[in-house]
Amino acid sequence: MAWLNSSRKTTEASNPPVDAQRLSVGRKWLFRGVAALGLPLALFFLLEAGLRLLGYGDPTSFFLLKEDRGARYLTPNEKFAVPFFPPGLLRRPVPMRVAVPKPEGTYRIFVFGESAAMGDPDPAFSFGRQLEALLRDRFPGSSFEVVNTAFTAINSHAILPMARECAAHGGDLWIVYMGNNELEGPFGAGALLGPRAPPIPVVRAALAASSWRAGQAWRSMAARMKEGAAGSAGWQGMKRLVEHPVPPDDPARERVYRNFEANVVDLLKIARAAQVPVVLSTVASNLRDHSPFLSSLGMGKSREEESSIRSLVEEAARWVDQGRAGEALSLLEKRGNDRTLYAEWHFQKGRALLAAGQTNLAFSSLQKARDLDALPLRADSRINGLIRTLGRTGDGVSLVDVEGEWMAAGDGGALGGEYFFEHVHFTFEGNYGLARAVAEAVLPRLPASLRARDRGGWAEVEWTRRVLVYSRWSELSSWEQMARRISGPPFTNQSTFRATADAYRSKLEDLRAGMNAAELGHALNAAREAVEKTPSDPHLATQLARLLEAEGNIEEAVSTWRRARSLLPEALTSLYELGRLALKQGKPDESVDALREVMRRRPEAMEAGLELVRALAGGGQLPEALSLAEQWVGKASESPEAWLVLGAVRERSQRTNEAMLAYREAASRGSESARVSASLEAARVLSLSGRFGEAAEWYRRVSLAQPGNAAARLNLADALAKGGQREEATTVLRELIAIYPQHWEARYLLGIELAMQQKVKEAEAEFTEVILLKPDFARAHLNLGVALAQQQRMGEALARFQEVLRLDPKNDQARQYVKLIGELK
């Protein structure tokens, strides 16, 4: 039996149990797998190392650490957003410098968000800048620093890694105002900016891969292959979003909400781990004056169904416009219902309810219209609901329900054009309102040492206007930028577009009408005072430089722009402005050098590119200027500015007919102001060519579009007179003088026309008025003297001619008249 037992042991030893066998097989396959992967992994790491050694690729952090004259600071990485945007659509952070380490005694606040939080169209007047000013005023002797990391088109997928990084940079408080770009931004439900709402693990894996140089190389190759296969039309503005609607019942929306919630939850976890309190705000939007961008009955609906309801809401809108709100409501309720997914139906119902005085019900309908927008560029009720829920969790989190508080105001004033330029971007007053709301939440979070300095009360909006140098010129610049933006799709598709365009026109006219020497003097004094108090603020230097240029003080403006550049070299605005002003100073070579540097760092910056064309043309480099102008027209064929510049270069190259073609193209595009500019250029070229009848038609178009445009009417009268239509020229001038009685040029030209028509007494009256308005205008004295002489009033005529010689001693005509009158005596 012994040998049998021995044999059994031997068998058991040579045949292990089943579990041991499986383990052995598993190890064998593991080793084989590692061996199989070893070569690819080795090659990958070798490729990664090689790419890094060659300097290929870019860091993916939000901040880069730099040093200047011994001082260390953080500045935003211009390539941070590359993983979030397809080629050609890259958006960049706002330039800034953040001291490292944080200065002792400074209370540092980080702001996270998108373009609305950034302060678009001018970050110098963002709610963050206003908050910083309010805190410094209320707590004198304290040092507050608001670091605004927000920038255009990003969303929570980009903001989360930014917050993770900022946790290490000494923040005492975080403010989060985000949500507008979740549905249409990177990894959202729209298809313009990449894959549609992939799960969070996929998004984060893709972002992790982008941090590897090999991943960046693959992305670059794929983009080039796609561009080569499909071609590239370049950036065409927000109108491309219309091609990628997100119907209200699209399942991708639900994935976006889940992703947004996950990102906010993780952001709050990061803040808790860093022991940084967070102020989380709901997101407000323009409900009253901003109709949905795009309406849809939902996925799978027929064109006939869409057309039918479109006709219904258009009819209801007409009735509301006519003051028949009750009939509009009856129509909508009879032929529709409140469960429809068609956003415009709810918007028109909201308008009708507002007109009927049913404010609360109106708000509900207007919110529904926003929530169902098939081009969802505003944070909707689901997103704000998630913010409210997460903002009430406590544990270092404070909620600011801006949307709820402003809606509770009652009459809807804070939900329309008073606070918003368009759908989400704030006017100065809107930014102030947000800053005040956030400031109240910041107050209890401040340490006792700061609260001990509280002098009580917040400064009013007029105070912030003054200390941030928000002058009439700053305001005009912002409104002009936004007017250009709303002049194309998707804004032109809105039912409210015409009313919006009229409101913009009225606003711009009011701002321009108030621009005078006294107002400019007040603004300059405020700017100089602000710069003197805070000499290290590049934004204040920028405002002062712009006001100096408006005054005509180009030399000091250039000096101030240089100062702004020394304070923040990363900001290309100052370099662009120095290049532009160098051309004004007659230094085209200096202008070209500055603008080439701007273009080297921002190849997509069309404004700088067109200015470079002007500088090249100004320096006589016409072939290169013409080539670049044609390239910009090719890249941005819908831009009236590109066509205008091309026209100017062609004209300078003696290619007048081709210049006219460019001006005609420009006149058919863009905002009303852009079309007017192009029309004036076309009329000028025609007038110079002696084609006065055609020129008059172009000037007439402008006069009809802008009845208050004095220059257009004046030039219209001139073209009519030169074309032999003197009676009509006289009528145009009389109409202009009726609008602007103090317009001395119009009166002078009217006097000339009346004299040509032998209406000497009437001509005398006009020349007399011109002299009262502009006493030093020698030609008015000369023509008045001629009119008096024709009436045989030689003594009075002689006095006029002698005055001409006092003003213009070299005037031969006046000398001859004096001599002639002397001979007659």
PDB file of N, CA, C and O in Angstrom, residues 793-819:
ATOM      1  N   ARG A 793     -24.098 146.885 -52.449  1.00  0.00           N
ATOM      2  CA  ARG A 793     -23.807 147.319 -51.072  1.00  0.00           C
ATOM      3  C   ARG A 793     -22.296 147.228 -50.870  1.00  0.00           C
ATOM      4  O   ARG A 793     -21.785 146.361 -50.168  1.00  0.00           O
ATOM      5  N   MET A 794     -21.566 148.130 -51.566  1.00  0.00           N
ATOM      6  CA  MET A 794     -20.122 148.023 -51.699  1.00  0.00           C
ATOM      7  C   MET A 794     -19.383 148.214 -50.375  1.00  0.00           C
ATOM      8  O   MET A 794     -18.364 147.566 -50.127  1.00  0.00           O
ATOM      9  N   GLY A 795     -19.877 149.112 -49.508  1.00  0.00           N
ATOM     10  CA  GLY A 795     -19.205 149.328 -48.222  1.00  0.00           C
ATOM     11  C   GLY A 795     -19.215 148.063 -47.373  1.00  0.00           C
ATOM     12  O   GLY A 795     -18.189 147.671 -46.800  1.00  0.00           O
ATOM     13  N   GLU A 796     -20.392 147.396 -47.307  1.00  0.00           N
ATOM     14  CA  GLU A 796     -20.502 146.145 -46.546  1.00  0.00           C
ATOM     15  C   GLU A 796     -19.664 145.041 -47.202  1.00  0.00           C
ATOM     16  O   GLU A 796     -19.016 144.245 -46.514  1.00  0.00           O
ATOM     17  N   ALA A 797     -19.675 145.024 -48.539  1.00  0.00           N
ATOM     18  CA  ALA A 797     -18.896 144.017 -49.264  1.00  0.00           C
ATOM     19  C   ALA A 797     -17.408 144.192 -48.990  1.00  0.00           C
ATOM     20  O   ALA A 797     -16.671 143.214 -48.755  1.00  0.00           O
ATOM     21  N   LEU A 798     -16.927 145.455 -49.007  1.00  0.00           N
ATOM     22  CA  LEU A 798     -15.509 145.722 -48.749  1.00  0.00           C
ATOM     23  C   LEU A 798     -15.097 145.222 -47.368  1.00  0.00           C
ATOM     24  O   LEU A 798     -14.020 144.630 -47.197  1.00  0.00           O
ATOM     25  N   ALA A 799     -15.945 145.436 -46.390  1.00  0.00           N
ATOM     26  CA  ALA A 799     -15.650 144.968 -45.027  1.00  0.00           C
ATOM     27  C   ALA A 799     -15.496 143.449 -44.996  1.00  0.00           C
ATOM     28  O   ALA A 799     -14.624 142.902 -44.305  1.00  0.00           O
ATOM     29  N   ARG A 800     -16.334 142.739 -45.772  1.00  0.00           N
ATOM     30  CA  ARG A 800     -16.232 141.269 -45.823  1.00  0.00           C
ATOM     31  C   ARG A 800     -14.899 140.839 -46.463  1.00  0.00           C
ATOM     32  O   ARG A 800     -14.222 139.949 -45.972  1.00  0.00           O
ATOM     33  N   PHE A 801     -14.528 141.466 -47.559  1.00  0.00           N
ATOM     34  CA  PHE A 801     -13.304 141.092 -48.260  1.00  0.00           C
ATOM     35  C   PHE A 801     -12.070 141.398 -47.407  1.00  0.00           C
ATOM     36  O   PHE A 801     -11.096 140.640 -47.416  1.00  0.00           O
ATOM     37  N   GLN A 802     -12.133 142.495 -46.659  1.00  0.00           N
ATOM     38  CA  GLN A 802     -11.017 142.830 -45.775  1.00  0.00           C
ATOM     39  C   GLN A 802     -10.909 141.803 -44.639  1.00  0.00           C
ATOM     40  O   GLN A 802      -9.806 141.457 -44.205  1.00  0.00           O
ATOM     41  N   GLU A 803     -12.044 141.302 -44.184  1.00  0.00           N
ATOM     42  CA  GLU A 803     -12.031 140.245 -43.154  1.00  0.00           C
ATOM     43  C   GLU A 803     -11.418 138.961 -43.710  1.00  0.00           C
ATOM     44  O   GLU A 803     -10.698 138.249 -43.008  1.00  0.00           O
ATOM     45  N   VAL A 804     -11.710 138.676 -44.980  1.00  0.00           N
ATOM     46  CA  VAL A 804     -11.104 137.505 -45.626  1.00  0.00           C
ATOM     47  C   VAL A 804      -9.581 137.624 -45.606  1.00  0.00           C
ATOM     48  O   VAL A 804      -8.855 136.682 -45.274  1.00  0.00           O
ATOM     49  N   LEU A 805      -9.074 138.798 -45.944  1.00  0.00           N
ATOM     50  CA  LEU A 805      -7.624 139.004 -45.982  1.00  0.00           C
ATOM     51  C   LEU A 805      -7.009 138.942 -44.584  1.00  0.00           C
ATOM     52  O   LEU A 805      -5.856 138.525 -44.430  1.00  0.00           O
ATOM     53  N   ARG A 806      -7.796 139.306 -43.590  1.00  0.00           N
ATOM     54  CA  ARG A 806      -7.279 139.155 -42.220  1.00  0.00           C
ATOM     55  C   ARG A 806      -7.153 137.683 -41.849  1.00  0.00           C
ATOM     56  O   ARG A 806      -6.170 137.258 -41.239  1.00  0.00           O
ATOM     57  N   LEU A 807      -8.149 136.905 -42.256  1.00  0.00           N
ATOM     58  CA  LEU A 807      -8.131 135.465 -41.953  1.00  0.00           C
ATOM     59  C   LEU A 807      -7.177 134.701 -42.864  1.00  0.00           C
ATOM     60  O   LEU A 807      -6.554 133.714 -42.450  1.00  0.00           O
ATOM     61  N   ASP A 808      -7.074 135.136 -44.128  1.00  0.00           N
ATOM     62  CA  ASP A 808      -6.270 134.433 -45.129  1.00  0.00           C
ATOM     63  C   ASP A 808      -5.531 135.477 -45.987  1.00  0.00           C
ATOM     64  O   ASP A 808      -6.002 135.840 -47.073  1.00  0.00           O
ATOM     65  N   PRO A 809      -4.402 135.981 -45.504  1.00  0.00           N
ATOM     66  CA  PRO A 809      -3.704 137.073 -46.196  1.00  0.00           C
ATOM     67  C   PRO A 809      -3.303 136.749 -47.631  1.00  0.00           C
ATOM     68  O   PRO A 809      -3.065 137.668 -48.425  1.00  0.00           O
ATOM     69  N   LYS A 810      -3.240 135.487 -48.015  1.00  0.00           N
ATOM     70  CA  LYS A 810      -2.818 135.107 -49.360  1.00  0.00           C
ATOM     71  C   LYS A 810      -3.995 134.911 -50.319  1.00  0.00           C
ATOM     72  O   LYS A 810      -3.815 134.415 -51.429  1.00  0.00           O
ATOM     73  N   ASN A 811      -5.187 135.283 -49.894  1.00  0.00           N
ATOM     74  CA  ASN A 811      -6.369 135.051 -50.736  1.00  0.00           C
ATOM     75  C   ASN A 811      -6.411 136.076 -51.870  1.00  0.00           C
ATOM     76  O   ASN A 811      -6.738 137.255 -51.662  1.00  0.00           O
ATOM     77  N   ASP A 812      -6.077 135.641 -53.081  1.00  0.00           N
ATOM     78  CA  ASP A 812      -5.993 136.542 -54.240  1.00  0.00           C
ATOM     79  C   ASP A 812      -7.357 137.091 -54.642  1.00  0.00           C
ATOM     80  O   ASP A 812      -7.464 138.249 -55.079  1.00  0.00           O
ATOM     81  N   GLN A 813      -8.394 136.241 -54.528  1.00  0.00           N
ATOM     82  CA  GLN A 813      -9.729 136.705 -54.929  1.00  0.00           C
ATOM     83  C   GLN A 813     -10.165 137.903 -54.089  1.00  0.00           C
ATOM     84  O   GLN A 813     -10.658 138.915 -54.611  1.00  0.00           O
ATOM     85  N   ALA A 814      -9.986 137.794 -52.788  1.00  0.00           N
ATOM     86  CA  ALA A 814     -10.374 138.888 -51.902  1.00  0.00           C
ATOM     87  C   ALA A 814      -9.569 140.140 -52.224  1.00  0.00           C
ATOM     88  O   ALA A 814     -10.111 141.265 -52.242  1.00  0.00           O
ATOM     89  N   ARG A 815      -8.266 139.973 -52.491  1.00  0.00           N
ATOM     90  CA  ARG A 815      -7.417 141.132 -52.820  1.00  0.00           C
ATOM     91  C   ARG A 815      -7.905 141.814 -54.094  1.00  0.00           C
ATOM     92  O   ARG A 815      -7.939 143.060 -54.189  1.00  0.00           O
ATOM     93  N   GLN A 816      -8.283 141.011 -55.099  1.00  0.00           N
ATOM     94  CA  GLN A 816      -8.768 141.588 -56.356  1.00  0.00           C
ATOM     95  C   GLN A 816     -10.081 142.344 -56.151  1.00  0.00           C
ATOM     96  O   GLN A 816     -10.299 143.425 -56.725  1.00  0.00           O
ATOM     97  N   TYR A 817     -10.967 141.780 -55.298  1.00  0.00           N
ATOM     98  CA  TYR A 817     -12.242 142.458 -55.040  1.00  0.00           C
ATOM     99  C   TYR A 817     -12.016 143.781 -54.311  1.00  0.00           C
ATOM    100  O   TYR A 817     -12.687 144.791 -54.590  1.00  0.00           O
ATOM    101  N   VAL A 818     -11.104 143.778 -53.360  1.00  0.00           N
ATOM    102  CA  VAL A 818     -10.790 145.023 -52.642  1.00  0.00           C
ATOM    103  C   VAL A 818     -10.273 146.076 -53.623  1.00  0.00           C
ATOM    104  O   VAL A 818     -10.675 147.257 -53.587  1.00  0.00           O
ATOM    105  N   LYS A 819      -9.382 145.623 -54.524  1.00  0.00           N
ATOM    106  CA  LYS A 819      -8.826 146.538 -55.525  1.00  0.00           C
ATOM    107  C   LYS A 819      -9.925 147.082 -56.444  1.00  0.00           C
ATOM    108  O   LYS A 819      -9.986 148.287 -56.751  1.00  0.00           O
TER     109      LYS A 819
END
